[in-house]
Every structure is written in C-alpha cells, then in structure tokens.
Short mmCIF file of C-alpha atoms in Angstrom, two decimals:
data_model
loop_
_atom_site.label_atom_id
_atom_site.label_comp_id
_atom_site.label_asym_id
_atom_site.label_seq_id
_atom_site.Cartn_x
_atom_site.Cartn_y
_atom_site.Cartn_z
CA UNK C 1 6.33 6.34 0.95
CA UNK C 2 9.85 7.42 0.15
CA UNK C 3 10.67 4.53 -2.18
CA UNK C 4 10.53 5.64 -5.80
CA UNK C 5 12.39 3.06 -7.80
CA UNK C 6 12.70 -0.66 -7.23
CA UNK C 7 16.04 -2.29 -6.54
CA UNK C 8 17.86 -3.54 -9.60
CA UNK C 9 19.54 -6.95 -9.31
CA UNK C 10 22.62 -6.07 -11.35
CA UNK C 11 23.08 -2.80 -9.47
CA UNK C 12 22.85 -4.54 -6.12
CA UNK C 13 25.28 -7.23 -7.26
CA UNK C 14 27.76 -4.47 -8.12
CA UNK C 15 27.43 -2.79 -4.72
CA UNK C 16 27.67 -6.17 -3.02
CA UNK C 17 30.95 -6.78 -4.84
CA UNK C 18 32.21 -3.40 -3.68
CA UNK C 19 31.38 -4.31 -0.08
CA UNK C 20 33.46 -7.47 -0.33
CA UNK C 21 36.35 -5.51 -1.84
CA UNK C 22 36.29 -2.90 0.93
CA UNK C 23 35.95 -5.60 3.58
CA UNK C 24 39.02 -7.35 2.19
CA UNK C 25 40.99 -4.08 2.10
CA UNK C 26 39.99 -3.26 5.68
CA UNK C 27 40.88 -6.77 6.86
CA UNK C 28 44.34 -6.50 5.29
CA UNK C 29 44.94 -3.12 6.89
CA UNK C 30 43.79 -4.18 10.36
CA UNK C 31 44.91 -7.81 10.55
CA UNK C 32 48.38 -7.52 9.00
CA UNK C 33 50.57 -6.32 11.89
CA UNK C 34 52.86 -4.09 9.80
CA UNK C 35 49.93 -2.04 8.49
CA UNK C 36 48.15 -1.98 11.84
CA UNK C 37 51.20 -0.75 13.77
CA UNK C 38 52.15 1.80 11.11
CA UNK C 39 48.66 3.35 11.27
CA UNK C 40 48.20 2.79 15.01
CA UNK C 41 44.88 1.02 14.54
CA UNK C 42 42.67 -0.58 17.21
CA UNK C 43 42.06 -4.22 16.27
CA UNK C 44 39.37 -5.16 18.81
CA UNK C 45 36.92 -2.44 17.75
CA UNK C 46 37.39 -3.41 14.11
CA UNK C 47 36.78 -7.09 14.82
CA UNK C 48 33.19 -6.36 15.86
CA UNK C 49 32.61 -4.50 12.62
CA UNK C 50 34.33 -7.20 10.58
CA UNK C 51 32.18 -10.05 11.86
CA UNK C 52 29.00 -8.00 11.66
CA UNK C 53 29.81 -7.11 8.06
CA UNK C 54 30.75 -10.67 7.17
CA UNK C 55 27.43 -12.02 8.50
CA UNK C 56 25.32 -9.33 6.84
CA UNK C 57 27.10 -9.58 3.50
CA UNK C 58 26.83 -13.37 3.47
CA UNK C 59 23.08 -13.15 4.05
CA UNK C 60 22.82 -10.53 1.31
CA UNK C 61 24.75 -12.74 -1.09
CA UNK C 62 22.36 -15.63 -0.47
CA UNK C 63 19.37 -13.35 -1.08
CA UNK C 64 20.87 -12.02 -4.31
CA UNK C 65 21.52 -15.55 -5.47
CA UNK C 66 18.29 -17.32 -4.56
CA UNK C 67 15.46 -14.88 -3.96
CA UNK C 68 13.39 -13.26 -6.69
CA UNK C 69 14.21 -9.66 -7.50
CA UNK C 70 10.74 -8.35 -6.65
CA UNK C 71 10.33 -10.42 -3.50
CA UNK C 72 9.92 -8.77 -0.11
CA UNK C 73 13.06 -10.39 1.32
CA UNK C 74 15.22 -9.18 -1.55
CA UNK C 75 13.81 -5.65 -1.32
CA UNK C 76 14.30 -5.45 2.46
CA UNK C 77 17.86 -6.73 2.33
CA UNK C 78 18.90 -4.43 -0.50
CA UNK C 79 17.49 -1.28 1.07
CA UNK C 80 18.96 -2.22 4.43
CA UNK C 81 22.29 -2.29 2.60
CA UNK C 82 22.32 1.51 2.37
CA UNK C 83 21.95 1.78 6.16
CA UNK C 84 24.61 -0.87 6.75
CA UNK C 85 27.03 0.93 4.42
CA UNK C 86 26.47 4.18 6.35
CA UNK C 87 27.15 2.57 9.74
CA UNK C 88 30.20 0.72 8.43
CA UNK C 89 31.64 3.84 6.78
CA UNK C 90 31.30 5.98 9.92
CA UNK C 91 32.76 3.15 12.04
CA UNK C 92 35.75 2.76 9.73
CA UNK C 93 36.40 6.50 9.61
CA UNK C 94 36.41 6.68 13.41
CA UNK C 95 38.95 3.83 13.54
CA UNK C 96 41.22 5.18 10.78
CA UNK C 97 41.96 8.80 11.47
CA UNK C 98 38.57 10.43 11.79
CA UNK C 99 38.22 13.45 9.50
CA UNK C 100 41.35 12.52 7.50
CA UNK C 101 40.39 8.86 7.13
CA UNK C 102 41.30 7.25 3.81
CA UNK C 103 37.93 5.47 3.93
CA UNK C 104 35.98 8.69 3.36
CA UNK C 105 35.50 7.96 -0.39
CA UNK C 106 33.14 5.17 0.70
CA UNK C 107 30.71 7.99 1.48
CA UNK C 108 30.55 8.83 -2.23
CA UNK C 109 29.43 5.27 -3.01
CA UNK C 110 26.75 5.47 -0.32
CA UNK C 111 25.36 8.64 -1.90
CA UNK C 112 25.35 6.98 -5.33
CA UNK C 113 23.65 3.88 -3.92
CA UNK C 114 20.87 5.87 -2.21
CA UNK C 115 20.42 8.18 -5.20
CA UNK C 116 19.94 5.27 -7.60
CA UNK C 117 17.18 3.80 -5.44
CA UNK C 118 15.41 6.91 -4.10
CA UNK C 119 16.32 9.67 -6.55
CA UNK C 120 16.65 13.22 -5.20
CA UNK C 121 15.27 12.26 -1.80
CA UNK C 122 17.85 9.53 -1.47
CA UNK C 123 20.61 11.94 -2.43
CA UNK C 124 19.47 14.56 0.09
CA UNK C 125 18.99 12.11 2.97
CA UNK C 126 22.27 10.25 2.37
CA UNK C 127 24.30 13.47 2.05
CA UNK C 128 22.65 14.90 5.18
CA UNK C 129 23.28 11.70 7.11
CA UNK C 130 26.94 11.53 6.15
CA UNK C 131 27.44 15.21 6.95
CA UNK C 132 25.96 14.64 10.42
CA UNK C 133 28.14 11.58 10.97
CA UNK C 134 31.25 13.33 9.68
CA UNK C 135 30.66 16.40 11.83
CA UNK C 136 30.10 14.12 14.82
CA UNK C 137 33.48 12.50 14.16
CA UNK C 138 35.07 15.94 13.99
CA UNK C 139 33.62 17.09 17.31
CA UNK C 140 34.13 13.70 18.98
CA UNK C 141 37.73 13.07 17.96
CA UNK C 142 39.26 16.42 17.06
CA UNK C 143 37.55 18.82 19.52
CA UNK C 144 38.75 21.94 17.63
CA UNK C 145 42.43 21.07 18.28
CA UNK C 146 43.69 20.86 14.71
CA UNK C 147 43.08 23.59 12.12
CA UNK C 148 44.24 21.35 9.26
CA UNK C 149 41.52 18.86 10.17
CA UNK C 150 38.95 21.65 9.82
CA UNK C 151 40.21 22.21 6.27
CA UNK C 152 39.78 18.49 5.50
CA UNK C 153 36.28 18.62 6.94
CA UNK C 154 35.16 21.54 4.78
CA UNK C 155 36.83 20.19 1.63
CA UNK C 156 35.38 16.70 1.91
CA UNK C 157 31.91 17.94 2.74
CA UNK C 158 31.98 20.34 -0.22
CA UNK C 159 32.83 17.52 -2.60
CA UNK C 160 30.15 15.36 -0.97
CA UNK C 161 27.44 17.98 -1.53
CA UNK C 162 28.55 18.50 -5.15
CA UNK C 163 28.47 14.76 -5.76
CA UNK C 164 24.98 14.55 -4.28
CA UNK C 165 23.73 17.32 -6.57
CA UNK C 166 25.40 15.83 -9.64
CA UNK C 167 24.18 12.31 -8.82
CA UNK C 168 20.58 13.42 -8.36
CA UNK C 169 20.68 15.31 -11.68
CA UNK C 170 22.12 12.31 -13.55
CA UNK C 171 19.67 9.86 -12.02
CA UNK C 172 16.73 12.19 -12.72
CA UNK C 173 17.82 12.45 -16.36
CA UNK C 174 18.32 8.68 -16.63
CA UNK C 175 14.88 8.01 -15.14
CA UNK C 176 13.29 10.50 -17.54
CA UNK C 177 14.97 8.84 -20.52
CA UNK C 178 13.89 5.42 -19.25
CA UNK C 179 10.28 6.61 -18.86
CA UNK C 180 10.30 8.05 -22.37
CA UNK C 181 11.77 4.85 -23.76
CA UNK C 182 9.12 2.75 -22.02
CA UNK C 183 6.39 5.09 -23.29
CA UNK C 184 7.57 4.72 -26.88
CA UNK C 185 7.82 0.95 -26.50
CA UNK C 186 4.32 0.87 -25.06
CA UNK C 187 3.01 3.04 -27.89
CA UNK C 188 4.68 0.83 -30.50
CA UNK C 189 2.97 -2.28 -29.14
CA UNK C 190 -0.50 -0.91 -28.40
CA UNK C 191 -3.39 0.20 -30.55
CA UNK C 192 -4.35 3.79 -29.75
CA UNK C 193 -8.09 3.44 -30.42
CA UNK C 194 -8.89 0.19 -28.65
CA UNK C 195 -6.16 0.23 -26.02
CA UNK C 196 -5.35 -3.41 -26.82
CA UNK C 197 -1.95 -4.74 -27.86
CA UNK C 198 -1.60 -4.29 -31.61
CA UNK C 199 -0.70 -6.59 -34.51
CA UNK C 200 3.01 -6.38 -33.80
CA UNK C 201 2.47 -7.34 -30.15
CA UNK C 202 0.26 -10.21 -31.32
CA UNK C 203 2.98 -11.60 -33.58
CA UNK C 204 5.55 -11.42 -30.77
CA UNK C 205 3.21 -13.11 -28.28
CA UNK C 206 2.33 -15.77 -30.84
CA UNK C 207 6.01 -16.55 -31.38
CA UNK C 208 6.51 -16.79 -27.61
CA UNK C 209 3.57 -19.19 -27.36
CA UNK C 210 5.11 -21.38 -30.06
CA UNK C 211 8.55 -21.33 -28.41
CA UNK C 212 6.94 -22.37 -25.12
CA UNK C 213 6.10 -25.68 -26.87
CA UNK C 214 2.68 -25.94 -25.27
CA UNK C 215 -0.58 -26.19 -27.26
CA UNK C 216 -2.78 -23.08 -27.15
CA UNK C 217 -5.90 -21.63 -28.73
CA UNK C 218 -5.73 -18.92 -31.38
CA UNK C 219 -9.08 -17.25 -31.98
CA UNK C 220 -9.58 -14.88 -34.88
CA UNK C 221 -12.56 -12.57 -34.27
CA UNK C 222 -14.37 -10.32 -36.72
CA UNK C 223 -17.28 -7.90 -36.26
CA UNK C 224 -20.23 -8.82 -38.43
CA UNK C 225 -21.47 -6.13 -40.87
CA UNK C 226 -19.23 -3.47 -39.33
CA UNK C 227 -19.19 -1.47 -42.56
CA UNK C 228 -22.96 -1.06 -42.26
CA UNK C 229 -22.51 0.52 -38.81
CA UNK C 230 -20.02 3.03 -40.20
CA UNK C 231 -22.26 3.80 -43.16
CA UNK C 232 -25.42 4.23 -41.08
CA UNK C 233 -24.12 5.90 -37.92
CA UNK C 234 -20.76 7.37 -38.94
CA UNK C 235 -17.17 6.61 -38.09
CA UNK C 236 -17.36 8.25 -34.65
CA UNK C 237 -19.90 5.66 -33.57
CA UNK C 238 -17.86 2.98 -35.34
CA UNK C 239 -14.80 3.95 -33.29
CA UNK C 240 -16.81 3.72 -30.07
CA UNK C 241 -18.01 0.26 -31.12
CA UNK C 242 -14.37 -0.80 -31.55
CA UNK C 243 -13.61 0.48 -28.04
CA UNK C 244 -16.60 -1.33 -26.56
CA UNK C 245 -15.72 -4.61 -28.28
CA UNK C 246 -12.10 -4.27 -27.11
CA UNK C 247 -13.21 -4.02 -23.48
CA UNK C 248 -15.47 -7.07 -23.83
CA UNK C 249 -12.78 -9.21 -25.47
CA UNK C 250 -10.17 -8.07 -22.97
CA UNK C 251 -12.40 -9.16 -20.10
CA UNK C 252 -13.08 -12.46 -21.86
CA UNK C 253 -9.35 -13.12 -22.31
CA UNK C 254 -8.67 -12.16 -18.70
CA UNK C 255 -11.20 -14.73 -17.45
CA UNK C 256 -9.42 -17.38 -19.51
CA UNK C 257 -5.97 -16.16 -18.38
CA UNK C 258 -5.10 -15.23 -21.96
CA UNK C 259 -4.69 -12.05 -23.94
CA UNK C 260 -6.71 -10.07 -26.48
CA UNK C 261 -5.27 -8.11 -29.43
CA UNK C 262 -6.55 -5.79 -32.12
CA UNK C 263 -5.46 -7.56 -35.28
CA UNK C 264 -6.48 -4.74 -37.60
CA UNK C 265 -9.61 -2.87 -38.67
CA UNK C 266 -12.63 -4.65 -37.18
CA UNK C 267 -10.64 -7.86 -36.59
CA UNK C 268 -9.39 -8.98 -33.20
CA UNK C 269 -7.51 -12.03 -31.96
CA UNK C 270 -7.30 -13.97 -28.72
CA UNK C 271 -4.49 -16.19 -27.44
CA UNK C 272 -5.83 -18.49 -24.73
CA UNK C 273 -4.58 -21.58 -22.87
CA UNK C 274 -5.74 -24.86 -24.37
CA UNK C 275 -7.33 -25.90 -21.07
CA UNK C 276 -10.14 -23.35 -21.52
CA UNK C 277 -11.34 -25.08 -24.71
CA UNK C 278 -14.20 -26.87 -22.93
CA UNK C 279 -15.72 -23.61 -21.68
CA UNK C 280 -14.86 -21.55 -24.75
CA UNK C 281 -18.45 -21.52 -26.03
CA UNK C 282 -19.61 -20.19 -22.67
CA UNK C 283 -16.94 -17.46 -22.65
CA UNK C 284 -17.68 -16.28 -26.18
CA UNK C 285 -21.42 -16.46 -25.63
CA UNK C 286 -21.02 -14.24 -22.57
CA UNK C 287 -18.94 -11.81 -24.65
CA UNK C 288 -21.63 -11.81 -27.32
CA UNK C 289 -24.39 -11.07 -24.80
CA UNK C 290 -22.53 -7.95 -23.70
CA UNK C 291 -22.64 -6.67 -27.28
CA UNK C 292 -26.44 -6.71 -27.35
CA UNK C 293 -28.28 -3.40 -27.13
CA UNK C 294 -25.22 -1.14 -27.19
CA UNK C 295 -26.06 2.55 -26.76
CA UNK C 296 -23.63 5.03 -28.32
CA UNK C 297 -24.49 8.69 -28.92
CA UNK C 298 -28.21 7.99 -28.49
CA UNK C 299 -28.04 5.13 -30.98
CA UNK C 300 -28.99 1.68 -29.69
CA UNK C 301 -28.11 -1.40 -31.72
CA UNK C 302 -26.69 -4.91 -31.43
CA UNK C 303 -23.32 -6.17 -32.61
CA UNK C 304 -22.47 -9.76 -33.41
CA UNK C 305 -19.12 -11.42 -34.01
CA UNK C 306 -17.76 -14.46 -35.82
CA UNK C 307 -14.90 -16.55 -34.46
CA UNK C 308 -12.41 -18.99 -35.96
CA UNK C 309 -10.71 -21.16 -33.35
CA UNK C 310 -7.47 -23.01 -34.17
CA UNK C 311 -5.35 -25.15 -31.89
CA UNK C 312 -1.72 -24.12 -32.08
CA UNK C 313 0.79 -26.96 -31.87
CA UNK C 314 4.56 -27.09 -31.59
CA UNK C 315 4.90 -28.39 -35.15
CA UNK C 316 3.34 -25.33 -36.79
CA UNK C 317 4.77 -21.98 -37.77
CA UNK C 318 3.09 -18.70 -36.81
CA UNK C 319 1.94 -18.19 -40.40
CA UNK C 320 0.37 -21.64 -40.55
CA UNK C 321 -1.53 -21.17 -37.29
CA UNK C 322 -2.83 -17.74 -38.30
CA UNK C 323 -3.92 -19.00 -41.73
CA UNK C 324 -5.76 -21.91 -40.15
CA UNK C 325 -7.61 -19.67 -37.69
CA UNK C 326 -8.37 -17.19 -40.47
CA UNK C 327 -9.79 -19.96 -42.66
CA UNK C 328 -11.99 -21.07 -39.79
CA UNK C 329 -13.18 -17.49 -39.35
CA UNK C 330 -14.13 -17.47 -43.04
CA UNK C 331 -16.06 -20.69 -42.48
CA UNK C 332 -17.93 -19.04 -39.60
CA UNK C 333 -18.96 -16.18 -41.87
CA UNK C 334 -20.04 -18.60 -44.57
CA UNK C 335 -22.10 -20.47 -41.97
CA UNK C 336 -24.19 -17.38 -41.28
CA UNK C 337 -22.04 -15.32 -38.87
CA UNK C 338 -22.63 -14.90 -35.11
CA UNK C 339 -21.02 -18.27 -34.47
CA UNK C 340 -17.65 -19.91 -33.99
CA UNK C 341 -15.97 -22.61 -36.02
CA UNK C 342 -13.55 -24.63 -33.93
CA UNK C 343 -10.90 -27.07 -35.01
CA UNK C 344 -11.72 -30.56 -33.73
CA UNK C 345 -8.86 -32.86 -34.65
CA UNK C 346 -9.21 -33.07 -38.46
CA UNK C 347 -12.81 -31.85 -38.53
CA UNK C 348 -14.41 -28.46 -38.08
CA UNK C 349 -17.30 -27.88 -35.70
CA UNK C 350 -19.72 -24.98 -36.11
CA UNK C 351 -21.10 -23.70 -32.83
CA UNK C 352 -23.84 -21.09 -32.93
CA UNK C 353 -24.73 -18.58 -30.26
#
C-alpha cells in the first residue's frame, strides 16, 4: 500500500483554504470581462471546472468540519484532493496559455501536498504526473511552433524536479525527527523492564481520571516476599518475575478496560472503571492463579500479591487517593498478604484469595 502517513487535519485545512483562494482568483480572471478579453480566455470550458471545483470543495469542507480525522470518509476525501488538484491545475493551464500559464505554480503546491502525505513516493508520482500533463499540453497546444515555449517548458520542469527532490528530503527529515521525538516520549513514559507505563505515566493518567470527574478504582499492588525471591534465585530471576507479573496485570486491566502501571520496584498500580468493582475479586483471583507454579530458568515457584483498592472521587486530590490506596495495601499485608482490602464506603473489607 502506497500510503505512508495519515492525513493531518490542520494540513488539509490549509490546502483547502488554498483551493478556495485559487478558485476565487480564477473566477475573477474568467468572469470579469476586462480580464477575460485581455487574456482571450474561454469562459464555457472554465465554467465546467468552476462548478465541479465548487461542488468538490464544498463537500471537502463539510468533511473537514464534521467527520473525524481518522475516519474513512475523511481519509478518502483528503487523498482524493491530490487528484482533484492535479486535474484542476492541468485544466487551468490549458485554458490560460498552456506552457506559459501563470497557474503553473499550482503544480508546486500539488507536489508539496503529495509529498507530505506519501513521502518520497508521493513526490516522485506527483512530479512524474505533472511532467506528463505539462508535456501533453506542450504537444497538444504548441506543436513545436514556438521555441520560446520550449524554453519555458524546460525551465519550469527543472524547477519542478528540484522542488520534488527538496520536498522529499525535507519531509523525510521531518518524519525522522518526529519518529525520534515519539520514541523519546515513549521511553520517558514506559518502564524498560516490565514494558508497562511507568510512575510518571501513572501520575498523568491519574490526573486525567480526576479531571474527568467520574469515580474510578485505584488499585495498589505489591508482590509478596519479593526480596526472598531475589535472595534465593538471584536478580535475573527476579527481573523475569517482574516481567511475568506485568503481563498478567496488563491482561487483567485490559479485561476491565483499564490500565496497568509499574509504580516502582515490586509495586504496580491499576486504574480501572468503577463499574468493574463487582467483578474485581474475580479478576484479581484470575490474575493470582496465573502466578502459581511459575517456571523461570528451571526454577518453579509461586508468587502471590496483595492489593489495596481505593475508590477515587472528584473531591480528592491525586495524593489523597494514592495515600488511601497505599494504606489499604498496607492493611492487606497486615492481614496476611495474598488478599485485597477494598474501600467500602467508610469501612474496609478484606477479601482473601
């Protein structure tokens, strides 16, 4: 599939604005008699293009305004815009002097448009298409009769090729910088060992949950006797245990349509919707069963976890919610571990596994 980069809403809004500007300029040139007679322009042929452009651009404007950026309709309309621009540009150049048409700079915008969306392939295809269209105009209208037109042809095509090369280089560099930026952002918000979002990502997600003003569940999770595993089997095994637990908790959060985080060390956290509270014991019990009889480097053992479950409300700060869940986790450890302590209005309920 040739498509490399998705359409950007702001970029497409900009090109849509340019279309309206060029349509207005063309309408002034063709529909004002003084301009039309001075340039000896054919009005009827332009009228077809004008109404076709007006209909297409109006539909595009509605799509840009109302449809989601990643929707199929938006994507189809925006990519069809490159083809429409090509047809309109060739049509206008035929009507306004052919090779020497003052609308030729529109071709530069078409190359930029295609290059932004498809990278080097877009640059190559758009430049090749415009060259073919421009050469067709030359053979169709000029028929080798004017040497000065041949000079215009070669000059314009040379600039077009240079622009295509420059545009593809700039877009390739911009995409590389964007990829590097996204990689660094991803690395800053993810824990390398477990692959889960890290403490910083947890704090940001927690703040977002509070700003959403909807109750949620915050679960603080801690591996029981993890130091003993490190002491007995070594830190390599301990790291593999962390990875295994991360996968289990991630799957658990996914089932509840929430998210799992590595809080730090052997501690993890879960942010889940409040509606999954009734089946929380079942979810955590299932997670615990997957931690039984783990085999790592020929060592087979069981891992248990303790959980503190707090209900986040709109009247609490992030620090208050975390402290409450952490206190409940401490209660779970005091109650013998391998259990969860859940906030139940003003009381605490200990649920064993």
